[in-house]
Short mmCIF file of C-alpha atoms and ligand atoms in Angstrom, two decimals:
data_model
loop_
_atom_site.label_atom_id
_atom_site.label_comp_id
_atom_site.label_asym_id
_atom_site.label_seq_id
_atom_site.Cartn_x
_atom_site.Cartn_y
_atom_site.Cartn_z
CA UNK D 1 111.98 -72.80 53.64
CA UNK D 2 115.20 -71.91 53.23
CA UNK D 3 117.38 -74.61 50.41
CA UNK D 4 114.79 -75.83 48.85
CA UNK D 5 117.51 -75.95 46.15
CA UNK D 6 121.41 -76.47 46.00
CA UNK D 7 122.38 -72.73 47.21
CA UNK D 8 123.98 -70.68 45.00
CA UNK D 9 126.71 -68.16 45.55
CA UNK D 10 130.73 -66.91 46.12
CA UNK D 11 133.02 -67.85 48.08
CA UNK D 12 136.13 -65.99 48.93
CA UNK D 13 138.39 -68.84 50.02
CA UNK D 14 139.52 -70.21 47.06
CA UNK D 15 141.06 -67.38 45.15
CA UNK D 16 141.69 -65.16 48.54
CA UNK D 17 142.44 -66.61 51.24
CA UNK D 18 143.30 -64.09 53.90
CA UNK D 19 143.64 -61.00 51.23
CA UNK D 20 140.06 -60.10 51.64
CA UNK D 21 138.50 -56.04 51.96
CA UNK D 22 135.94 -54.40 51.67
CA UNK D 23 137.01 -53.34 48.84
CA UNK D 24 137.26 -57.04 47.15
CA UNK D 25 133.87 -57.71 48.32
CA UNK D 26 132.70 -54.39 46.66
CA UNK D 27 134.22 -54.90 43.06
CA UNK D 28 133.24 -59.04 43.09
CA UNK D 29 129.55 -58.06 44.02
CA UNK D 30 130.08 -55.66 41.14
CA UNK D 31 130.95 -57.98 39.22
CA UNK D 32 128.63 -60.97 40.08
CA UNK D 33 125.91 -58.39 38.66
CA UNK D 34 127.76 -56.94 35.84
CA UNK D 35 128.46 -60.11 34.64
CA UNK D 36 124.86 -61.52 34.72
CA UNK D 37 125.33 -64.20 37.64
CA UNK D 38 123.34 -63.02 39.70
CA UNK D 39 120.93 -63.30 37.46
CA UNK D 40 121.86 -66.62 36.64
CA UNK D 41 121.02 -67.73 40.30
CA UNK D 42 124.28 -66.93 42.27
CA UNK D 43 123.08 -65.10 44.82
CA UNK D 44 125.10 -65.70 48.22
CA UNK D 45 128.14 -63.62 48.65
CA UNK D 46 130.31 -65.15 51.12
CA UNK D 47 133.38 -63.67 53.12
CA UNK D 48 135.32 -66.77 54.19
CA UNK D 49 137.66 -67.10 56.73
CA UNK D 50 140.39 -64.27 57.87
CA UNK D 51 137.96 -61.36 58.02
CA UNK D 52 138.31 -60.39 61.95
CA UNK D 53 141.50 -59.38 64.36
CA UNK D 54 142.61 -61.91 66.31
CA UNK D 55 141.34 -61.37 69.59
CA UNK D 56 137.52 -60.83 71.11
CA UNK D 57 136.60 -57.32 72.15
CA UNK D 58 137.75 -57.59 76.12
CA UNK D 59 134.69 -56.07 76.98
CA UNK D 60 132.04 -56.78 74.73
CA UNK D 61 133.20 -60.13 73.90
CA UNK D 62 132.32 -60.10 70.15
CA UNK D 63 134.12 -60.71 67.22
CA UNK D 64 135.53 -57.52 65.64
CA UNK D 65 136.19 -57.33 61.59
CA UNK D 66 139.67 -56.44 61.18
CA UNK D 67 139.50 -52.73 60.56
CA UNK D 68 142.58 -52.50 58.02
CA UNK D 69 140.57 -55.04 55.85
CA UNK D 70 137.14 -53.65 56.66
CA UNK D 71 137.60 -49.92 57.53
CA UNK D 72 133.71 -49.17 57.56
CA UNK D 73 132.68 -52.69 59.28
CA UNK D 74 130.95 -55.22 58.24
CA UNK D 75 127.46 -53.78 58.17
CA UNK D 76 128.69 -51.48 55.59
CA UNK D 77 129.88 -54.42 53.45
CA UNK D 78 126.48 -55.98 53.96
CA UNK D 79 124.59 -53.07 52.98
CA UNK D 80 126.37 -52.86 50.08
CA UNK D 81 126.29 -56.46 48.76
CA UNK D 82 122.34 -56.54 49.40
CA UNK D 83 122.03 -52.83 48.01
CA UNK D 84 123.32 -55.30 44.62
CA UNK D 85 120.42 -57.58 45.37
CA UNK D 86 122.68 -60.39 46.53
CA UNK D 87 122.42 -61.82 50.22
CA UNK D 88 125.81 -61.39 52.10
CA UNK D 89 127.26 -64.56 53.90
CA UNK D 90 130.14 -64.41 56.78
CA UNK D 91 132.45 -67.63 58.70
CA UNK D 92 133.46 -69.14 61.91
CA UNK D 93 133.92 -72.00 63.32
CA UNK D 94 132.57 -74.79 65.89
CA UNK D 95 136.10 -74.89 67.51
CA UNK D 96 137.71 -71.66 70.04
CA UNK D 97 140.18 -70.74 66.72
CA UNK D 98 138.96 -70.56 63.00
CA UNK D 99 141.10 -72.90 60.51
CA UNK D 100 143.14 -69.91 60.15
CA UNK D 101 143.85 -68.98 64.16
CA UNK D 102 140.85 -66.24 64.24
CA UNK D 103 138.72 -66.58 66.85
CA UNK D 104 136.11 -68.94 66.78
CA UNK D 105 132.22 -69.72 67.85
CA UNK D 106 132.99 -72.17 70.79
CA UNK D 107 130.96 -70.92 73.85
CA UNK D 108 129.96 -67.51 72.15
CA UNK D 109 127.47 -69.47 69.58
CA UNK D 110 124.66 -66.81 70.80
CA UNK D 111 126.18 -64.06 70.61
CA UNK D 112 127.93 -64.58 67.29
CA UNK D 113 124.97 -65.57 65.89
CA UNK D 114 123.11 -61.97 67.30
CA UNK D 115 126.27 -60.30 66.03
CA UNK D 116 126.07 -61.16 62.52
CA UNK D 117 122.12 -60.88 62.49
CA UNK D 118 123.40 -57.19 63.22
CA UNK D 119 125.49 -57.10 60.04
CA UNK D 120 122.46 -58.25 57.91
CA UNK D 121 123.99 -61.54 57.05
CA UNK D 122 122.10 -63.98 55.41
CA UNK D 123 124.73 -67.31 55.63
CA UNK D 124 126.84 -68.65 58.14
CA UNK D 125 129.34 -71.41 56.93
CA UNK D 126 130.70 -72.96 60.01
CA UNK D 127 134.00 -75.02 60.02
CA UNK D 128 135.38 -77.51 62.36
CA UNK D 129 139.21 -76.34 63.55
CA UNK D 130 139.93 -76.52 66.98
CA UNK D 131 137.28 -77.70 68.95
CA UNK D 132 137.38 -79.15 72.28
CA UNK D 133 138.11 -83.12 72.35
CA UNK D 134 135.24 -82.67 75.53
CA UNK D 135 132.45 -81.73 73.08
CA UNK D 136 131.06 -83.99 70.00
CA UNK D 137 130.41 -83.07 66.69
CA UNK D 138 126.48 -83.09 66.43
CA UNK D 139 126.15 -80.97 69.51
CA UNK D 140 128.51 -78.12 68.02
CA UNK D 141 126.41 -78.05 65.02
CA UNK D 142 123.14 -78.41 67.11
CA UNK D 143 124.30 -75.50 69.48
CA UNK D 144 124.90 -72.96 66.75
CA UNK D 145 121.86 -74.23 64.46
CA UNK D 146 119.80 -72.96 67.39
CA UNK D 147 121.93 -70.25 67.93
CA UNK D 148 120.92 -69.33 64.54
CA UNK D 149 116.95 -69.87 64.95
CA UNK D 150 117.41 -67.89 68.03
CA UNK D 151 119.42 -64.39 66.69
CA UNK D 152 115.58 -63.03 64.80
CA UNK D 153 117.28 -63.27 61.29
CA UNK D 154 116.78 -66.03 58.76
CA UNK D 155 120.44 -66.81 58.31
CA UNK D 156 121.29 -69.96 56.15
CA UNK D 157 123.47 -72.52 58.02
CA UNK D 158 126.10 -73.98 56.21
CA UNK D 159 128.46 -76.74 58.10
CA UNK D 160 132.18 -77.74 57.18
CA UNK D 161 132.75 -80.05 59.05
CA UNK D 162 134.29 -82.24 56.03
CA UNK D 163 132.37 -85.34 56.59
CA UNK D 164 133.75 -86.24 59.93
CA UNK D 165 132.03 -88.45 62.06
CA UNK D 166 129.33 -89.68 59.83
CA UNK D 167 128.17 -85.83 59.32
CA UNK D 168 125.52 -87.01 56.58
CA UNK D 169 123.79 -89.17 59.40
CA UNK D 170 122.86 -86.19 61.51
CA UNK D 171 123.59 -82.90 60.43
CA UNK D 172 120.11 -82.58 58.81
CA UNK D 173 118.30 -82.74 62.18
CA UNK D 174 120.67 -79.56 63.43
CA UNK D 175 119.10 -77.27 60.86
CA UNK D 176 121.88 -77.16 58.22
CA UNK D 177 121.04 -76.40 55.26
CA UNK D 178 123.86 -77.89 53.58
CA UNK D 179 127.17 -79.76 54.67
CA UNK D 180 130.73 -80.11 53.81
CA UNK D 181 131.18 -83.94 53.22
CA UNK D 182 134.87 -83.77 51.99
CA UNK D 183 138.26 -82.41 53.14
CA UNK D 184 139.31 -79.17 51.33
CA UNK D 185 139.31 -79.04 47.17
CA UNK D 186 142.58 -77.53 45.23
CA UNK D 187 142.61 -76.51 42.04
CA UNK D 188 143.55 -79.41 40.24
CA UNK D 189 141.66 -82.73 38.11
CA UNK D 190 142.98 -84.84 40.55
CA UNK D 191 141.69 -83.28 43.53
CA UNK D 192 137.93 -83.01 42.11
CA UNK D 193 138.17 -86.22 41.05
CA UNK D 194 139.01 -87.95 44.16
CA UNK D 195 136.47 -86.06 45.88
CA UNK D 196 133.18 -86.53 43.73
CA UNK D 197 134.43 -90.57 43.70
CA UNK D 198 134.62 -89.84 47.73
CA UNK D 199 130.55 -88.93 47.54
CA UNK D 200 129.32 -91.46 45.06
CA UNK D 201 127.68 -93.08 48.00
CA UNK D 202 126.65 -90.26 49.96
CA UNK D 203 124.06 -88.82 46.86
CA UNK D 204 121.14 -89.75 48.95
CA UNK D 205 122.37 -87.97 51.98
CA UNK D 206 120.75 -85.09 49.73
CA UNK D 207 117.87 -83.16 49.43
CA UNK D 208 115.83 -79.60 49.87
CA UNK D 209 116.44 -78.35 52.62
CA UNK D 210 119.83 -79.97 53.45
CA UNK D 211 122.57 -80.30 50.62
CA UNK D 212 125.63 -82.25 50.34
CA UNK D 213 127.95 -79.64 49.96
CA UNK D 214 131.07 -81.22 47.68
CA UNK D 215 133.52 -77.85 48.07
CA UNK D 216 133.50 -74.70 46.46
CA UNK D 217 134.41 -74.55 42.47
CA UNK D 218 137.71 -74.11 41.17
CA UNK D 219 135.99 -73.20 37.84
CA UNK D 220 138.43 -70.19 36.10
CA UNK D 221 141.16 -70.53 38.82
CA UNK D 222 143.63 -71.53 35.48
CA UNK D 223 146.52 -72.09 38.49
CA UNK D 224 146.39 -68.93 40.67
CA UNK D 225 144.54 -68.04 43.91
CA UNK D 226 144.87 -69.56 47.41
CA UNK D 227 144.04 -73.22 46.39
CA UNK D 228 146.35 -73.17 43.56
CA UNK D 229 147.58 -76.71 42.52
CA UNK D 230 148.56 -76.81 38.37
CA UNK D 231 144.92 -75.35 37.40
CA UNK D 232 142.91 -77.56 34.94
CA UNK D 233 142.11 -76.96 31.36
CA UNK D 234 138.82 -75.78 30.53
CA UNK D 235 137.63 -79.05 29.34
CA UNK D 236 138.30 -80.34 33.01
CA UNK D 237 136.37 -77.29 34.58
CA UNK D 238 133.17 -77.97 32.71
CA UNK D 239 133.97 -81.84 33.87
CA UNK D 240 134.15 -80.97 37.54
CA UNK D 241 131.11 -78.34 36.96
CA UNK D 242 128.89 -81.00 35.26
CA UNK D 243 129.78 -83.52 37.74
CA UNK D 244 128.93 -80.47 40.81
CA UNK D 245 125.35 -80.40 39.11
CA UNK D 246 124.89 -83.99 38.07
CA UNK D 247 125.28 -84.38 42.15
CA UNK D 248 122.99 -81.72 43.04
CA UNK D 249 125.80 -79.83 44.92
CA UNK D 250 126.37 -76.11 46.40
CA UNK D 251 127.69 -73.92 43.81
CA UNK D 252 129.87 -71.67 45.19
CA UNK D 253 132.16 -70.35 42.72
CA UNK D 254 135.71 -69.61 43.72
CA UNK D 255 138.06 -67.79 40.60
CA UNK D 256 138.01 -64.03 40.65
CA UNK D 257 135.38 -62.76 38.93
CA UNK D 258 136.82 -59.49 38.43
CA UNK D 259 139.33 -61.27 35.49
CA UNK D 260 136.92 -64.11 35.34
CA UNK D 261 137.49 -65.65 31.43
CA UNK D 262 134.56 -65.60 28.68
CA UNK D 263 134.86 -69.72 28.69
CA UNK D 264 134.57 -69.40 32.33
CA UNK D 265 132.08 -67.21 32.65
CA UNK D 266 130.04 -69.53 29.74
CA UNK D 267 130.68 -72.41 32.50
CA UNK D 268 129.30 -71.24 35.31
CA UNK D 269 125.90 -69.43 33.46
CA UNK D 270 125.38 -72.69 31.47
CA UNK D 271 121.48 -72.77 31.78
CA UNK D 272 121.22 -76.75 31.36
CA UNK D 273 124.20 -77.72 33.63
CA UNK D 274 122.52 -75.04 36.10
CA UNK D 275 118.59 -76.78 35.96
CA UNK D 276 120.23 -80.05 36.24
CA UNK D 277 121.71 -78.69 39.55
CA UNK D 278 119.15 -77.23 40.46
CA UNK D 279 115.92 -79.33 39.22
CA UNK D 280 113.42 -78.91 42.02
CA UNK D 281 112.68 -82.91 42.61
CA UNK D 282 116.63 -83.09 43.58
CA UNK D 283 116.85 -86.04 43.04
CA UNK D 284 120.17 -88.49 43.90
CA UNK D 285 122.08 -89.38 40.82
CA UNK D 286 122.92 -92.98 40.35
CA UNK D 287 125.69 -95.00 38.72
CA UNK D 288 124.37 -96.38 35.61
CA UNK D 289 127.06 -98.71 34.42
CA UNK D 290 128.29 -101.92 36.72
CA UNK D 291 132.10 -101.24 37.43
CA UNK D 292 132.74 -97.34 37.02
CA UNK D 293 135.80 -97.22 39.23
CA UNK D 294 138.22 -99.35 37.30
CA UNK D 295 138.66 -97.63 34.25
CA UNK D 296 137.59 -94.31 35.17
CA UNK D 297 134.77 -94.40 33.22
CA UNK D 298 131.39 -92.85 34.73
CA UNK D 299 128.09 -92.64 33.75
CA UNK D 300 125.97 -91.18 36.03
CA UNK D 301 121.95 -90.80 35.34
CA UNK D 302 119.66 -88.12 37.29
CA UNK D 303 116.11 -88.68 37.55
CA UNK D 304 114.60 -84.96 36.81
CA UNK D 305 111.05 -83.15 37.18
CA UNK D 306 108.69 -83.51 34.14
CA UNK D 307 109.28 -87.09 33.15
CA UNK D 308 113.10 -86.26 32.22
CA UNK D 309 116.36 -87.54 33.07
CA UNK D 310 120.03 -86.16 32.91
CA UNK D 311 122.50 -88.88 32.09
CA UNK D 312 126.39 -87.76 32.26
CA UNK D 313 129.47 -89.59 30.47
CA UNK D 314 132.71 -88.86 32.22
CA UNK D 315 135.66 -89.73 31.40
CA UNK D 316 138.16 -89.56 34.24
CA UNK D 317 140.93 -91.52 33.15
CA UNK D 318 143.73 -90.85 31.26
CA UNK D 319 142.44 -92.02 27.66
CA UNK D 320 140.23 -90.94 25.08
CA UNK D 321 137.56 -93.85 24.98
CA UNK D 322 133.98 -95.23 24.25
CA UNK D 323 131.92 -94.95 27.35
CA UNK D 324 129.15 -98.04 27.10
CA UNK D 325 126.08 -97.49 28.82
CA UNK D 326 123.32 -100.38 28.74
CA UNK D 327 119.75 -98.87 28.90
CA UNK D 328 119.38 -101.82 31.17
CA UNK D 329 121.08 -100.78 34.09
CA UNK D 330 119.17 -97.93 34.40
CA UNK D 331 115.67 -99.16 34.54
CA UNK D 332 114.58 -99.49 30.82
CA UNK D 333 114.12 -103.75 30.16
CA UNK D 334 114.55 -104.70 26.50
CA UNK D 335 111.06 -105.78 26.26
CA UNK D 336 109.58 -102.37 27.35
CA UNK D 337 108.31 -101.33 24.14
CA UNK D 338 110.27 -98.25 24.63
CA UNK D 339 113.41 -96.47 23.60
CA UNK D 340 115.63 -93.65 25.28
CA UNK D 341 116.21 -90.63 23.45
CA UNK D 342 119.19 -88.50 24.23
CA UNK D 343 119.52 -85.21 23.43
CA UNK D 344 123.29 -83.24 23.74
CA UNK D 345 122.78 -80.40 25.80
CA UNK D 346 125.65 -78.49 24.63
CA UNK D 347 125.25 -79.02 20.82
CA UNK D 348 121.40 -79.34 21.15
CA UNK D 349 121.38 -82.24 19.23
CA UNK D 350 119.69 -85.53 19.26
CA UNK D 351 121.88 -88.34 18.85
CA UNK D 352 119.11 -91.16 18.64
CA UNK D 353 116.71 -93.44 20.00
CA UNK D 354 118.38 -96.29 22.12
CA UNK D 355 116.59 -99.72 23.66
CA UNK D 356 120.07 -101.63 23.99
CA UNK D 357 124.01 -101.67 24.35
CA UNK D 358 125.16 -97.87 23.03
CA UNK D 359 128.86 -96.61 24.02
CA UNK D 360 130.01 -92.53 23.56
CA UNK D 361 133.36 -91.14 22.74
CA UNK D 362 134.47 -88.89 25.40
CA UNK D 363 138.05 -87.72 25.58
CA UNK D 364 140.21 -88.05 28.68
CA UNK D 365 138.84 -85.61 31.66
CA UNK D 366 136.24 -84.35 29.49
CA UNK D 367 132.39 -85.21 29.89
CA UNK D 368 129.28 -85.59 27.51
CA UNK D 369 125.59 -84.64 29.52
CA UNK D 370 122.64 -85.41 27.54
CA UNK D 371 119.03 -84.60 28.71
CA UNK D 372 116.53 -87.83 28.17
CA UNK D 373 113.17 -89.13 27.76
CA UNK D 374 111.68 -92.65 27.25
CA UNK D 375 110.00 -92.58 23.85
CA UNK D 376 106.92 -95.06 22.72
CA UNK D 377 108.71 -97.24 19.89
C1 GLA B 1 138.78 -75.06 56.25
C2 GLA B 1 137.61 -75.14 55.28
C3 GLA B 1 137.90 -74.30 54.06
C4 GLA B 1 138.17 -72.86 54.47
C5 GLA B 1 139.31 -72.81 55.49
C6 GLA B 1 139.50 -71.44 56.08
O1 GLA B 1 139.93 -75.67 55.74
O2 GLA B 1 137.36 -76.47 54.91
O3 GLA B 1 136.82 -74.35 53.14
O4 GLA B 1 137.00 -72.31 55.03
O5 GLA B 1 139.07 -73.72 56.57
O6 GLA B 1 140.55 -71.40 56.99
#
């Protein structure tokens, strides 16, 4: 089964937009292993949009990889990315054009699909841009999900089609396994912000086999790359990270990891963020306190394998502030005979044993995630 856990991986978009090679793909697979995140479980490597000419072969009909961007094709690039050990992952779309006027899957779903089987890929993401009014939604995703089944290569399917028409309804029974339930992230607080508040609701539409996919990180992006909007600070990164993992989401990193920072680079291989993401039960967070919107004030508490729970303290407002945080609301009754005991997971530290009302200090954007337990008083 493919997904049994949130997929891991790159994603060229963010930082590239349409200045991909073969030569970027080379130096960021490189570096993906250099750097130990492969290792760390990032292990798609995915060319985004922009990578073909503009027109169809005339004859053959298939999509051909630009060859100023790609001199050697793309099976070369392919080779070379799973010569690494990583699993290579390539883009189109449902509609005739790609987001970005390439051409798209519409009517060729077949023999796109055969066509990157012949590269080796291993991941499809598949966007939404210019589609015919004539055609729904599901049935684009269902046509290229079988497409998919159909090309003899186990290539994961990965849908953007940014949560139009109730996309966390269906797309599970097309095959996906995992789904773009947002419109596009930039690399700002605000724009992570609005969208994890967008998917509070949506946490259940979640699970192995079929993840909610909340964007690809702007983790590291500090301002510059394709998405660029202000950048955050690194205090907001590991906010919109912890907040990626708390929801059991994709994590597709997106900064260039060939300049990639040491704080960044501590981010994104942060082993308890990462088994929150990916604990096996993957479970749904749920809002803990009783009016998290108002204030800004979040805390969010994951069920996880082995009798454990994450529980996460965000701060999205614009103050520093005590979070409160009843044990109450999220399942423990006063007369239960036992306590919760939260443990820091970035100082290591246990900060007590709590049975009633408890409230933590967590500056503006920034986050507190503690691992828990219930403890016999
Ligand atoms: C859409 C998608 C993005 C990216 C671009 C490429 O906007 O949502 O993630 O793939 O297309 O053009």
């Amino acid at each position: 089964m493919l997904a049994k856990r949130p997929p891991m991986g790159f994603n060229t978009w963010n930082t590239f937009g349409t200045h991909i090679s073969d030569k970027v793909i080379r130096e960021t697979a490189d570096a993906m292993v250099e750097l130990g995140l492969r290792d760390a479980g990032y292990e798609y490597l995915v060319i985004d949009d922009c990578w073909s000419k503009r027109d169809r072969d005339p004859v053959t009909h298939k999509i051909v990889p630009d060859p100023e961007k790609f001199p050697d094709g793309m099976k070369a690039v392919s080779d070379y990315v799973h010569s690494k050990g990583l699993k290579f992952g390539m883009y189109s779309c449902a509609g005739v054009r790609t987001c970005a006027d390439y051409p798209g899957s519409f009517d060729h779903e077949y023999l796109d699909a055969e066509t990157f089987a012949e590269y080796g890929c291993d991941f499809l993401k598949y966007d939404f841009c210019f589609r015919p009014k004539t055609i729904d939604g599901p049935l684009l995703y269902r046509r290229m999900g079988m497409a998919l089944k159909a090309c003899g290569r186990e290539i994961l399917f990965s849908a953007c089609n940014w949560g139009s028409d109730n996309v966390h309804q269906w797309i599970r029974s097309t095959g996906a396994q995992m789904y773009r339930s947002t419109g596009d992230i930039n690399d700002s607080f605000k724009s992570f912000k609005e969208i994890a508040m967008s998917q509070i609701g949506n946490l259940g539409y979640s699970a192995p086999g079929c993840f909610n996919d909340i964007d690809m990180l702007i983790c590291g992006m500090y301002g510059k790359g394709n998405v660029a909007n202000g950048g955050c600070t690194d205090a907001e990164y590991r906010t919109h990270f912890a907040l990626w993992c708390m929801f059991s989401a994709p994590l597709m990193i997106g900064c260039d990891l060939r300049t990639v920072s040491d704080e960044t680079l501590k981010l994104l291989k942060d082993k308890e963020l990462i088994r929150i993401d990916q604990d096996e039960e993957a479970r749904p967070a749920f809002v803990v306190n009783a009016h998290p919107w108002e204030d800004g004030k979040v805390v969010l508490c994951k069920h996880l394998a082995d009798n454990e729970y994450a529980f996460g303290f965000f701060n999205l407002s614009e103050r520093d502030g005590k979070i409160p945080m009843y044990p109450g609301e999220a399942g423990l009754t006063a007369n239960s005979g036992y306590a919760l005991e939260l443990t820091d997971i970035e100082s290591g530290e246990c900060i007590g044993r709590f049975t009633d009302y408890t409230s933590i200090q967590v500056p503006a954007h920034a986050c507190r995630i503690f691992r828990a337990r219930t403890v016999r008083l």
